[in-house]
Structure formats: structure tokens, C-alpha cells
Coordinates of C-alpha atoms and ligand atoms in Angstrom, one line a residue:
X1 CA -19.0 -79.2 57.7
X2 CA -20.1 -82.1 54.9
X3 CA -22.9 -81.6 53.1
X4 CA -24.1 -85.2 52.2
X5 CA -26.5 -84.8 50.2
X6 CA -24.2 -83.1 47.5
X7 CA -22.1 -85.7 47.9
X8 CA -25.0 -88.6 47.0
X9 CA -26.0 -86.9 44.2
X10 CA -23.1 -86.3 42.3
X11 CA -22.6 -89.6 40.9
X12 CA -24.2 -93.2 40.7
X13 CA -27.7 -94.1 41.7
X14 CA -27.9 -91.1 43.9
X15 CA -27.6 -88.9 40.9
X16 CA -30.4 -90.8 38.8
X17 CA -32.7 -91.4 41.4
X18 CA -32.5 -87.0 41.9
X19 CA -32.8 -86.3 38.3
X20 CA -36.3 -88.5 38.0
X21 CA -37.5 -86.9 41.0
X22 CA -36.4 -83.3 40.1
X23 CA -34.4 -82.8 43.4
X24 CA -31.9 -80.1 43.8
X25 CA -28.6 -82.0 41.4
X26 CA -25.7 -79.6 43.0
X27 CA -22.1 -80.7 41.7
X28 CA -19.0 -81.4 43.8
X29 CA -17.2 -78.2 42.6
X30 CA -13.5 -77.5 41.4
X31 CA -11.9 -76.1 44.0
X32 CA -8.1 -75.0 43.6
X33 CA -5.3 -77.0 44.6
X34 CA -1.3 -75.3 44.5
X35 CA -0.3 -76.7 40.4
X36 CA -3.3 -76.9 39.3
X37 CA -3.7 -75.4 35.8
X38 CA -5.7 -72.3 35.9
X39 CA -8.1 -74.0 33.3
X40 CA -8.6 -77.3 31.7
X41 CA -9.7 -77.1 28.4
X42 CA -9.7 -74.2 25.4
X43 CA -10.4 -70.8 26.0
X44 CA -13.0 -69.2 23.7
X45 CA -12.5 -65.3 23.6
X46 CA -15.4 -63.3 21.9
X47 CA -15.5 -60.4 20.7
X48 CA -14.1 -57.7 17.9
X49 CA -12.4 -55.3 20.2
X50 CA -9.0 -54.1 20.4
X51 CA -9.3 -55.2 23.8
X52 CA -10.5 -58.6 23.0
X53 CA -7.1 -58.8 20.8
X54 CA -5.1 -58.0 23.4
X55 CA -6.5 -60.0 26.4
X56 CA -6.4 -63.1 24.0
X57 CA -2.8 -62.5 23.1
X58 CA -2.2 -62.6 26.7
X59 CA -4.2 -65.6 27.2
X60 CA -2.3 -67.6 24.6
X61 CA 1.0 -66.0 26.7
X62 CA -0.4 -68.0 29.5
X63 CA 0.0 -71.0 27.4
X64 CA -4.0 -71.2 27.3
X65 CA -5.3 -72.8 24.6
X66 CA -7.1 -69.8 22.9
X67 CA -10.0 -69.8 20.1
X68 CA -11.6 -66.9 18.8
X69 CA -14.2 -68.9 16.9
X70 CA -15.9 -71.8 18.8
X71 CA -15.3 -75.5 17.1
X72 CA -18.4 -77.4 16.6
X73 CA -19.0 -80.0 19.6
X74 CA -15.5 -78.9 21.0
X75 CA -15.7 -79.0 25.5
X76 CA -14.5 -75.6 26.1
X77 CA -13.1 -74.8 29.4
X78 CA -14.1 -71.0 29.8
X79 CA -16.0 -68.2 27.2
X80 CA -14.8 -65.2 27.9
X81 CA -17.0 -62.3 26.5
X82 CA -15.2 -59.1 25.9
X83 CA -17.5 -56.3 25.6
X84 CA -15.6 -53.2 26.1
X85 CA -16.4 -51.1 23.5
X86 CA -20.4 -51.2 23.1
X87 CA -22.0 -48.3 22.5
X88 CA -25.8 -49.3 22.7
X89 CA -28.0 -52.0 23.7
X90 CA -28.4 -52.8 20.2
X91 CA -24.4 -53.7 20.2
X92 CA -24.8 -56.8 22.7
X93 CA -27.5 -59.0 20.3
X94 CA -24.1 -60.5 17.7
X95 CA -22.2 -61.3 20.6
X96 CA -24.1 -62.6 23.4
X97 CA -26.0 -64.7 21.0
X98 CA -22.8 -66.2 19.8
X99 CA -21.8 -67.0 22.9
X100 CA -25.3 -68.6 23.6
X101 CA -24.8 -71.0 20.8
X102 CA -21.6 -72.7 22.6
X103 CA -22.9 -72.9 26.0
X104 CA -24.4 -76.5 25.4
X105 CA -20.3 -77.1 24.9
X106 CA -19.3 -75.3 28.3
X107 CA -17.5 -78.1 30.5
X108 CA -18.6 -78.9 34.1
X109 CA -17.5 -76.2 36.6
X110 CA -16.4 -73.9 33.0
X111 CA -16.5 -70.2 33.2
X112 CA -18.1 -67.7 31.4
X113 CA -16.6 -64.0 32.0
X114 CA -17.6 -60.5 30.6
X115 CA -15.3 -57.8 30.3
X116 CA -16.8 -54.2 30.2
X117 CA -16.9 -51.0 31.7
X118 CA -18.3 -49.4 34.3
X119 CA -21.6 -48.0 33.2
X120 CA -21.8 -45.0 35.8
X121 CA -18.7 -44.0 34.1
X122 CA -20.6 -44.0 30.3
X123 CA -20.6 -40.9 28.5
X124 CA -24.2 -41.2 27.3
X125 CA -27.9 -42.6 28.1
X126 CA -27.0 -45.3 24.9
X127 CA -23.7 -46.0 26.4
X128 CA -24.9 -46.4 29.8
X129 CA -27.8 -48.7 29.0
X130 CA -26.0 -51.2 26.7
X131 CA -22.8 -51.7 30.1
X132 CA -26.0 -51.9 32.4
X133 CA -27.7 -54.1 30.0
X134 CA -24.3 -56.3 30.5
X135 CA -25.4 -56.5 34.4
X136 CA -28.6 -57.6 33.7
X137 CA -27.6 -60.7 31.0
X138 CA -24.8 -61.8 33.1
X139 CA -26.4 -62.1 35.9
X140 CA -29.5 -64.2 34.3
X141 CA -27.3 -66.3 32.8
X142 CA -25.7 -67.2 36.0
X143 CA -28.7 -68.4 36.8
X144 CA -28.8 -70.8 33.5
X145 CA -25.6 -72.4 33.6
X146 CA -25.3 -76.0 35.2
X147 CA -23.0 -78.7 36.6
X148 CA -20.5 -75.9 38.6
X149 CA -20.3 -73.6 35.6
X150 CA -20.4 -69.9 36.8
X151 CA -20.6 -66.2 35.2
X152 CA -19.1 -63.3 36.5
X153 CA -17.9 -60.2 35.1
X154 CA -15.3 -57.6 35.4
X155 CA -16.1 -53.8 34.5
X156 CA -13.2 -51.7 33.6
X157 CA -12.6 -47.9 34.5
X158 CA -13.3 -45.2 31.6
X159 CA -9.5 -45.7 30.0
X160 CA -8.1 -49.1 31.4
X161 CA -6.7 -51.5 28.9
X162 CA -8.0 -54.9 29.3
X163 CA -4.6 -56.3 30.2
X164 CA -3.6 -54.4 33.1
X165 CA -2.6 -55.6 35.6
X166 CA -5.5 -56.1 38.1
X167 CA -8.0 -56.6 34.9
X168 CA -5.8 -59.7 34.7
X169 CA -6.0 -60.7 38.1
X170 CA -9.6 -61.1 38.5
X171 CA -9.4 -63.0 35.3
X172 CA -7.2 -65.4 36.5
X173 CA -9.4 -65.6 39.6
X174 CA -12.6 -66.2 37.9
X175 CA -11.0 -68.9 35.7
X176 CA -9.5 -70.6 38.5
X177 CA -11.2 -72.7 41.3
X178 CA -10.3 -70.1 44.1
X179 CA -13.6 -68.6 42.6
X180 CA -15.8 -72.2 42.8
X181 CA -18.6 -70.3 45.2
X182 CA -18.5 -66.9 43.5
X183 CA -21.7 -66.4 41.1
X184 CA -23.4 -64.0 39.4
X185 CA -21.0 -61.3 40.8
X186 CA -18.7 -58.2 39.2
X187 CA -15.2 -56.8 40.2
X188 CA -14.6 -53.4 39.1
X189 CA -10.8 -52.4 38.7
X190 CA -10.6 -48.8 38.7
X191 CA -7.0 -48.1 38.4
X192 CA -3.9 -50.1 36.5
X193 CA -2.1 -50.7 39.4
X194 CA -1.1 -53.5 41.1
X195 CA 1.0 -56.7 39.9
X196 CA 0.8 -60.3 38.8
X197 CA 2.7 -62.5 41.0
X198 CA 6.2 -64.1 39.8
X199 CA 4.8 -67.7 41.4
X200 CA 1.4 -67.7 40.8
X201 CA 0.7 -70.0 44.0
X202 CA 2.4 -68.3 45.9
X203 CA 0.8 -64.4 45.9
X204 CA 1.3 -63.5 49.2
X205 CA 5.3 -64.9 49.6
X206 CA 7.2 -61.8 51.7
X207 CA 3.7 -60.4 53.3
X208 CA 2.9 -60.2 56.8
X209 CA -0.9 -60.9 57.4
X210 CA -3.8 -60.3 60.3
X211 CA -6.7 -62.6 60.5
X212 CA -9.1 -61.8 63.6
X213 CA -11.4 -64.8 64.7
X214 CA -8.7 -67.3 63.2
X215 CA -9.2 -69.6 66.1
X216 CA -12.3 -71.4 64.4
X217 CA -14.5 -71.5 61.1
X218 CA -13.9 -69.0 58.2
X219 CA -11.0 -67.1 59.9
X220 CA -9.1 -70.3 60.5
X221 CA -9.5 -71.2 56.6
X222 CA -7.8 -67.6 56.1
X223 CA -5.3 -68.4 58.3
X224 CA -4.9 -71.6 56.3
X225 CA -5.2 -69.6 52.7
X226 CA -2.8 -66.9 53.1
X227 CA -0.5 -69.4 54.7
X228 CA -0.5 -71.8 52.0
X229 CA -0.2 -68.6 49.9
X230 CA 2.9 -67.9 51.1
X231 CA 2.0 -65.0 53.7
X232 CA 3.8 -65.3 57.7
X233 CA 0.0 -65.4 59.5
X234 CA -0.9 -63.2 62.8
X235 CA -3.6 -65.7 64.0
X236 CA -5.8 -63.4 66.7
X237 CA -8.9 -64.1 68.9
X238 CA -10.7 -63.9 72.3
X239 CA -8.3 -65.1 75.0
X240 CA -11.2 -67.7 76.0
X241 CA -10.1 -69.4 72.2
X242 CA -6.9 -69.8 73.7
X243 CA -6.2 -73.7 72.9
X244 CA -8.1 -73.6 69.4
X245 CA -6.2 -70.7 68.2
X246 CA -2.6 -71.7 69.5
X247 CA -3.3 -74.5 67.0
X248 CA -4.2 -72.4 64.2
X249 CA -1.2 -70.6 64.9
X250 CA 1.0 -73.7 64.9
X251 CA -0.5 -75.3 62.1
X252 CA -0.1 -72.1 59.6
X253 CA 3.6 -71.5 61.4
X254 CA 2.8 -68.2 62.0
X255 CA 1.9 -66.9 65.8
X256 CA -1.2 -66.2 67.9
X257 CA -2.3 -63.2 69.7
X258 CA -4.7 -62.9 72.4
X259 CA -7.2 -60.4 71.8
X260 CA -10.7 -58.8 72.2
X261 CA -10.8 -57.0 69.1
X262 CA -13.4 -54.4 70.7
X263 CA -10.8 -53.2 73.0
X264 CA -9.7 -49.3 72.8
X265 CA -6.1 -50.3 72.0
X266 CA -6.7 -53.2 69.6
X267 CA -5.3 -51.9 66.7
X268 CA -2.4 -50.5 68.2
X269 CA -1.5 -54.1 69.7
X270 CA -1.9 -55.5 66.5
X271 CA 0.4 -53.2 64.5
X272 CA 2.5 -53.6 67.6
X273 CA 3.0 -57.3 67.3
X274 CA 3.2 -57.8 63.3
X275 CA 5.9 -55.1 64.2
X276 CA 8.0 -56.8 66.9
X277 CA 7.6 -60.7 66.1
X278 CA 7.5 -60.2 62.1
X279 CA 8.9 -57.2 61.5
X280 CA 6.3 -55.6 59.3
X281 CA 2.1 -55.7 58.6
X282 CA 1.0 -55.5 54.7
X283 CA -2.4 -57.6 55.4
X284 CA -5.3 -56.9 57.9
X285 CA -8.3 -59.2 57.6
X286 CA -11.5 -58.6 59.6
X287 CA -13.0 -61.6 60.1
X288 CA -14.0 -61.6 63.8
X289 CA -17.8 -61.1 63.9
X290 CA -20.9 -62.4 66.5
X291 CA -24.2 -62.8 65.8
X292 CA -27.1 -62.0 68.5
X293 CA -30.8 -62.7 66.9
X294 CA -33.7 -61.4 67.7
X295 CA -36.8 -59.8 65.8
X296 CA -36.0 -56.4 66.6
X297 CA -39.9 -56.1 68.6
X298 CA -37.9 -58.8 71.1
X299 CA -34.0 -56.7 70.9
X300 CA -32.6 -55.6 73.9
X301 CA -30.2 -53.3 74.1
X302 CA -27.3 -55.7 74.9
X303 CA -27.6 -57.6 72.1
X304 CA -27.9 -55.0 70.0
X305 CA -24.9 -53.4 71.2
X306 CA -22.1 -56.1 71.1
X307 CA -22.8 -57.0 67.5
X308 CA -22.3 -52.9 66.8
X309 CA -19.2 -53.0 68.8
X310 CA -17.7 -56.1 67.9
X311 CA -19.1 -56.5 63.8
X312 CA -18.4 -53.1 63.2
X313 CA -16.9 -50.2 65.7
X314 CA -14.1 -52.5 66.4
X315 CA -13.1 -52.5 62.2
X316 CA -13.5 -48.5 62.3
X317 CA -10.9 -48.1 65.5
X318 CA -8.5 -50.8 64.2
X319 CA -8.5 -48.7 60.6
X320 CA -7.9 -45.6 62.5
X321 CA -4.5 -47.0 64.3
X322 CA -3.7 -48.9 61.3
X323 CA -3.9 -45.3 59.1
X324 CA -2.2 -43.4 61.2
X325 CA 0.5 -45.6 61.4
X326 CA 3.7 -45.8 59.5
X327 CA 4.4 -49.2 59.6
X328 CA 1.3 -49.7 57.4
X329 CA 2.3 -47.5 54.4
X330 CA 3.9 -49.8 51.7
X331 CA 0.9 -50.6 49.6
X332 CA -1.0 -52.2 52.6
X333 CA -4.6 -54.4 52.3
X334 CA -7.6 -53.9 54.4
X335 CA -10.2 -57.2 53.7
X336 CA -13.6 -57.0 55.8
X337 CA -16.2 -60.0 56.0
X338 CA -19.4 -58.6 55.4
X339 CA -22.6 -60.6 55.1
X340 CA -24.8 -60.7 52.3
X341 CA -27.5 -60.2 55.3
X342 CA -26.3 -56.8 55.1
X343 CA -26.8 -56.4 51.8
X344 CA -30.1 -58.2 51.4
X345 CA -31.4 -58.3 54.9
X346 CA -32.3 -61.3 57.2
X347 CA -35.4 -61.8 59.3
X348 CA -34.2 -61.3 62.9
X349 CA -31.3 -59.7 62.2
X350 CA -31.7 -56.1 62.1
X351 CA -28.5 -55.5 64.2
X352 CA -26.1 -58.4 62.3
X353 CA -27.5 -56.3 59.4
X354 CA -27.1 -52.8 60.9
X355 CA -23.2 -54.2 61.3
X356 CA -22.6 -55.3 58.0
X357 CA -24.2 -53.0 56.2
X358 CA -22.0 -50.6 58.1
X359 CA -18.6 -52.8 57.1
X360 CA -20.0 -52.2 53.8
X361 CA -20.2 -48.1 54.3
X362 CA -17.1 -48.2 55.7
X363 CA -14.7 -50.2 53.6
X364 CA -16.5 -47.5 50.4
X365 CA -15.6 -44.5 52.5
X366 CA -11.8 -45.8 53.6
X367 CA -10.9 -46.8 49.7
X368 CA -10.0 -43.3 48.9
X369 CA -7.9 -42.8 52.2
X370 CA -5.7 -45.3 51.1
X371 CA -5.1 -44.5 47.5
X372 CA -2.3 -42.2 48.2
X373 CA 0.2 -44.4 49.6
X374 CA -1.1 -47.5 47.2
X375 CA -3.5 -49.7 49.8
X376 CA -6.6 -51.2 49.0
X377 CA -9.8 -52.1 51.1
X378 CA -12.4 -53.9 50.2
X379 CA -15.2 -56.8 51.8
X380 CA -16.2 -60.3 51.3
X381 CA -19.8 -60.7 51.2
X382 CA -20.4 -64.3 52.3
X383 CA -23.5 -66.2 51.5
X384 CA -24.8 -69.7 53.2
X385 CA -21.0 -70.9 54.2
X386 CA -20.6 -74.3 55.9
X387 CA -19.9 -73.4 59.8
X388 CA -20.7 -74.0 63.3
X389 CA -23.0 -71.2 62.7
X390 CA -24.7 -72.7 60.2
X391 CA -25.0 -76.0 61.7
X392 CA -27.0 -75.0 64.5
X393 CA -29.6 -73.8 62.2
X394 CA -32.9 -76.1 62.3
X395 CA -32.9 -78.4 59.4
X396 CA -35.5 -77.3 57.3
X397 CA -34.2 -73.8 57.4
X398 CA -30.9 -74.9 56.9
X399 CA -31.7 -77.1 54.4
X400 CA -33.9 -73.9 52.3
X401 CA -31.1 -71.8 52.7
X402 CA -28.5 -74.5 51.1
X403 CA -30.0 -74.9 48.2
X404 CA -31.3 -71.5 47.6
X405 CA -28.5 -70.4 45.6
X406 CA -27.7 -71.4 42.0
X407 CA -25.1 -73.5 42.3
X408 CA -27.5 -75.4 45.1
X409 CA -25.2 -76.2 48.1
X410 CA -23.7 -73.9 50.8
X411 CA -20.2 -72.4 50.6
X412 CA -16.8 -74.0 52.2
X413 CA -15.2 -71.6 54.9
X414 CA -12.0 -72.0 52.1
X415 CA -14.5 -70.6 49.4
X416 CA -14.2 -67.2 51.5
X417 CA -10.5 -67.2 51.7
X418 CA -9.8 -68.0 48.3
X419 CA -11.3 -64.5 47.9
X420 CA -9.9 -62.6 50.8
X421 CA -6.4 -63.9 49.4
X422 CA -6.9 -62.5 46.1
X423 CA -8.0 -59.4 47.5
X424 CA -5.0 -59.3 49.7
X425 CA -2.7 -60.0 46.7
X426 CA -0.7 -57.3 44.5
X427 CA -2.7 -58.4 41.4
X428 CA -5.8 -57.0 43.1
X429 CA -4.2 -53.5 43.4
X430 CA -6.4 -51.8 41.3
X431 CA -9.3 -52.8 43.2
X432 CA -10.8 -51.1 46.0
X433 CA -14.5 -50.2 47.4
X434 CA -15.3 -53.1 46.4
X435 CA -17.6 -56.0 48.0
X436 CA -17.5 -58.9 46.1
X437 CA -20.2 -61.5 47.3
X438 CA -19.7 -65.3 47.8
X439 CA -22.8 -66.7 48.1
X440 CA -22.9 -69.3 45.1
X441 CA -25.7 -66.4 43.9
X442 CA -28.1 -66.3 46.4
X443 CA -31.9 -66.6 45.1
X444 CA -33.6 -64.3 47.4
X445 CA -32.4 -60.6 48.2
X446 CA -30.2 -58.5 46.3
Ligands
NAI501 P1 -17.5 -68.3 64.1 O1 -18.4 -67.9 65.2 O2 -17.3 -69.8 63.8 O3 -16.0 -67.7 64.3 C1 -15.9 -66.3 64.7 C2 -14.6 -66.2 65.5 O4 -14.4 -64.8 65.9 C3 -14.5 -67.0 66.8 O5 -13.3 -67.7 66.8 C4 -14.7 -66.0 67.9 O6 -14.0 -66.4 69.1 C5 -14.0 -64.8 67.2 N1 -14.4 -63.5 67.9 C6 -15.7 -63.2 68.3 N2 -15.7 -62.0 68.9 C7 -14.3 -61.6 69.0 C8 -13.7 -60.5 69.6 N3 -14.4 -59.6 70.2 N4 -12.3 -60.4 69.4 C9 -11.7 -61.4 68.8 N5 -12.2 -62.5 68.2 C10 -13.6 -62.6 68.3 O7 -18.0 -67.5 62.8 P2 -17.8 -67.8 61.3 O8 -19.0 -68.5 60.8 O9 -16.5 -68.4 61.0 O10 -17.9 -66.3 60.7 C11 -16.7 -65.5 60.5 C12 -17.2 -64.2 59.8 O11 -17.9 -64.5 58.7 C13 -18.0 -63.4 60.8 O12 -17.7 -62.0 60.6 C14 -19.4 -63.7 60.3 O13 -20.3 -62.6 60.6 C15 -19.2 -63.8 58.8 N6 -20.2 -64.5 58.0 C16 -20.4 -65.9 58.2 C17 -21.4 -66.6 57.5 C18 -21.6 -68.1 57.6 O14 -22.4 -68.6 56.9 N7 -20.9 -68.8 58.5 C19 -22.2 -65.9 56.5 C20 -21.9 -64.5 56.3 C21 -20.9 -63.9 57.1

């Protein structure tokens, strides 16, 4: 789905006229392509830490063109900010103001990155309030940065080095254009397992993958992603998608299965057919979700029911198969769409939100089930994405909700798969429990 308007004002007369009239100026955004480098431009790693030594020696292993003191009127491509070691709020001023003082040099669509630590983890009141303090600063400086610039951060369990594996991983995906619609937004890594890949555009080569709903909007960019990333794609949906998902399934060279995912034996046909036509299933994404609005003094029971049963007690009967089987034991990844309307709320959707909250709940509660035998779960909080869905949305109130983000335009369905695929990957091993929102930071709500 186009968004004009981004379009006009990204260049030429369109983009003077909106700057004198102090209209929304959102930027065409850098969106990966396989070979592109993971940044243009250097690399500016702050901070005084052991762990800052370490991640920039790895950086400049990546043949990234490191600097641990900013040049004057130098474009720099990404600032990463390593804070892993503070130890009270009065620890952050040297740093984040040095930062500050190269952000006027931060290239369109650049990246700026904290690493920390968790701060439920910290060991004291001080400790905790300078990593929480992190949360807070990132997060308003999200909402500072211009022209497709973003900030996110990664917090780090208690002992993890900055360079393990997953720490890495996120890294590379916040420096890269697979994170163009992803804001304001942290990744914890809890443990140091997990991999980087030996072709870095090609993560998923040798997986066997599940995308429900692939026959149209967001699941069909899935189906695209992990294809492209080098997984053999399931491609399932309603039997009434028939002719839209057979193409899907052609186009990604994978194959189709007809399915209602809210049927008792769903998850049991799927592990069934990974099984038979691929001969194995390391990927499950749920994608497959309905809406049915109503203000909840207008819901009747039907339409409160099917979005239960299809948004959310389908997910929890598929996981149950899918754990109890043994075809689904070799470090295995479970990635859920959630909805940032289950994190924030949306007028007239109490039972959309009732669902996705609960695909929130649930992927938490299944992380440690799968720890033992090495599988992750985690969800994709989507913002204002460009669908069908969103389409049919009157104008003005499609229009609000495009721009009410800080990046100012709505989300491409790819925007989501670029971060189901990481998730997916073996570099994002040590991440699970997590929901990582793509919402370009949304303005209202949490
Ligand atoms: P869509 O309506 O374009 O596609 C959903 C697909 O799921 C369709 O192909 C449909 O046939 C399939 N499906 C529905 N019920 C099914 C069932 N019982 N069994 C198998 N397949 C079924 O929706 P869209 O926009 O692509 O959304 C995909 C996911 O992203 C959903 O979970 C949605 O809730 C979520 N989402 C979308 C946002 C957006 O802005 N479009 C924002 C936040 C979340």
C-alpha cells in the first residue's frame, strides 16, 4: 500500500512547500536489500568500558569503519553508546552529553544504539536508577532524531559480555535497514547463546519455516522474508484463500497448506506436513489474526469469541502440539504478531486487545519451556503497518494514525518480517520473552 504523501515530500518542491508550512516531513527510509553494507559511513563507539573495547574491536572485525572520538563535521553512520558498567545516574551526564554533541553529524536514516543492562537485574537502588535512567533518555531521544535516524537499545543480562553472540545480533539488526520501522524500542538478551550466521544474508539457509495467514498482507511479506533469507517456507491459510496463497507458495518455492488454524488438530497438521514434504520444522510464525470491532457496550458474543479463538487460543493449542513433539526439539523458534493495541489499547477493541495482550502473556510464560532444549519465543508488536486493514480505515483516522509516530509514516508489511526473521534466526538465540514493537514509535500509548 503507497503512502503518497511520503513520497511528495521527500524531495523537490514537495519537500519545500512542507517545510514552510510545518507539515509532517517523513523520509523515504533505508530499507535492506541482500549486499547491502550493514552501514554506510563511520561508526562512533562511546564509552570507557571494557565492554565498549571489546564491541569496537569487533566492529572494526566487521571491517566497520570505527572511531572512538567523533571528528569535527565528520557524517557518521551510527553512535553506538556503550553504557554497561554505570553505577549511578550521575555516571550517564559525560557520556550522553558527548554523544549529544555529534548528533547534528548523524547521517539520514543513522543509528544511535545503547548498550546496558537490564535494570531489574541491578544490585542496588543507584545501579537500578542510572540502567532505568538509560530507558528514559533513549527513548526521548528517539523522539529528537530526524530524516530516518532511529534509537534503540539493547540491555544485557547481569554477566554477558557485550560481544556475545546474540548481543551482536541485535546490533547488527539495529544498524542495518531490516530495523528501518523499529523506534524507541529495547531487546534484552538474556543468555550467550545462539550464533552469527556464516552468510549474513542468508540466516535462515537449512531452516524449515511456518507462516500462518501467508496468503495476503504481513504474512505474505514473511513468507517472502524468510524465503529470501534462505528458509524452505510452509505458506498456511483458510482454504477460502485458496488461489492467493497457492501463489504465495509458488512465488517463495516453498508449499501451501490449507488450514483453519482454530481447528483442534491444527498444530498437529502442521508439524505433520513440515515433517512429510520438508522433512523437518525449526520455525513457527503466528501471523494469522482477525479483527471484529466494536465498543464493547455494542459486543456480541460472536465477535468477541472468534478473535479469542482465532488471535489467541489457536497460538496456545498449536504451542502445545508443537512442545510435545519431537520433531521440534533442535533449537526451534516460536514468533507471535502481537499488536501494539494490546499493549496500549485501542478504542473499540477490547477483544483484538484481550487477544494480543494474551499473545503477549503467553509467548512470556512459554520462554522458559523452551530453554531446555535451546528454542526461543518471542512477538512482534506491530504499529500502523500498510495493509488492507489499514486501508479501509476512514481517511482522517487513517491519516492521524500515520503520522502519529516519530518517524511520521506507517510501517511496510516487510518492516514486520525483517523482525520476525531476525527473531527466527540463530543470532537471536539468546533472546526470548521478548516483544519487540514495530511501530516507527508510536506517539500515543505505551
Ligand atoms: P490480513 O487480514 O491482511 O491477513 C490475515 C491473514 O490471516 C489472511 O490471509 C486470513 O485469511 C488469514 N487468517 C485469518 N483467520 C485465519 C484462520 N482461522 N486460519 C488461517 N488463516 C487465517 O491482516 P494483516 O494486516 O496482514 O495482519 C497480520 C497480523 O498482523 C494479524 O495477526 C494482525 O492482527 C497483526 N497486526 C496488523 C496490523 C496492521 O496494521 N495491519 C497492526 C498490528 C497487528
Amino acid at each position: 500500500m503507497a503512502d503518497k504523501y511520503t513520497q511528495l515530500v521527500s524531495h523537490g518542491l514537495g519537500k519545500d512547500v512542507a517545510k514552510r508550512l510545518g507539515l509532517p516531513q517523513p523520509v523515504v527510509l533505508r530499507r535492506y536489500q541482500p549486499g547491502d553494507p550493514l552501514i554506510t559511513g563511520p561508526v562512533l563507539v562511546n564509552g570507557d568500558s571494557v565492554g565498549a573495547d571489546d564491541l569496537a574491536t569487533t566492529l572494526l572485525g566487521w571491517g566497520l569503519d570505527v572511531r572512538r572520538n567523533a571528528l569535527p563535521k565528520e557524517k557518521l553512520g551510527a553512535i553506538i553508546l556503550v553504557l554497561d558498567s554505570v553505577q549511578h545516574p550521575d555516571d550517564l551526564g559525560k557520556p550522553v552529553l558527548a554523544i549529544g554533541a555529534s548528533l547534528r553529524d548523524l547521517a539520514p536514516n543513522g543509528r544511535v544504539i545503547t548498550v546496558s543492562r537490564a535494570p531489574r537485574q541491578a544490585p542496588s537502588p543507584a545501579v537500578a536508577a542510572a540502567r532505568q535512567g538509560i530507558d528514559g533518555l533513549l527513548r526521548s531521544l528517539a523522539k529528537e532524531l530526524r530524516s530516518g535516524a532511529t534509537a534503540n537499545g539493547i540491555l544485557l543480562s547481569e554477566d554477558l559480555a557485550t560481544t556475545s553472540p546474540s548481543v551482536l545480533g541485535a546490533l547488527r539488526f539495529f544498524l542495518s535497514g531490516r530495523s528501518a520501522y523499529v523506534d524507541g524500542q529495547f531487546l534484552t538478551v538474556g543468555t550467550d547463546s545462539g550464533s552469527l550466521p556464516a552468510d549474513p544474508d542468508r540466516p535462515l539457509a537449512g531452516k524449515v519455516a511456518v507462516v500462518t495467514g501467508a496468503a495476503r498482507g504481513i504474512g505474505a511479506a514473511i513468507a517472502r522474508t524468510l524465503h529470501r533469507d534462505g528458509a524452505t517456507v510452509v505458506s498456511v491459510d483458510i482454504p477460502a484463500a485458496g488461489d492467493h496463497l497457492a501463489a504465495v507458495a509458488n512465488e517463495v518455492h516453498g508449499t501451501a497448506l490449507q488450514l483453519d488454524i482454530s481447528r483442534s488438530d491444527a498444530g498437529q497438521r502442521i508439524i505433520d506436513h513440515a515433517v512429510e514434504r520438508h522433512g523437518r520444522l525449526d520455525i513457527v510464525v503466528h501471523n494469522a489474526g482477525i479483527t471484529r470491532d466494536r465498543l464493547l457496550a455494542n459486543m456480541d458474543p460472536g465477535r468477541w469469541q472468534s478473535v479469542i479463538a482465532v488471535n489467541i487460543a489457536s497460538q496456545l493449542r498449536i504451542n502445545e502440539a508443537l512442545l510435545g513433539s519431537p520433531h521440534f526439539k533442535d533449537a526451534p523458534r516460536i514468533v507471535s504478531v502481537a499488536s501494539t493495541s494490546g499493549i496500549a489499547g485501542n478504542r473499540g477493541q477490547t477483544n483484538y486487545g484481550a487477544s494480543k495482550g494474551g499473545v503477549i502473556g503467553m509467548v512470556r510464560s512459554t520462554a522458559p519451556l523452551m530453554e531446555s532444549f535451546g528454542g526461543t519465543i518471542n512477538a512482534v508488536a506491530p504499529g500502523f503497518i500498510e495493509t488492507e486493514m489499514t486501508a479501509r480505515m476512514p481517511l482522517a483516522i487513517r491519516e492521524t494514525a500515520r503520522r502519529l509516530n516519530s518517524l511520521k509514516q506507517g510501517g511496510q508489511p516487510g518492516d514486520v518480517a525483517e523482525a520476525i526473521a531476525f527473531l527466527a534466526s540463530d543470532a537471536a538465540g539468546g533472546i526470548s520473552g521478548e516483544v519487540l514493537r514495530v511501530c516507527g514509535q508510536q506517539l500515543v500509548g505505551a
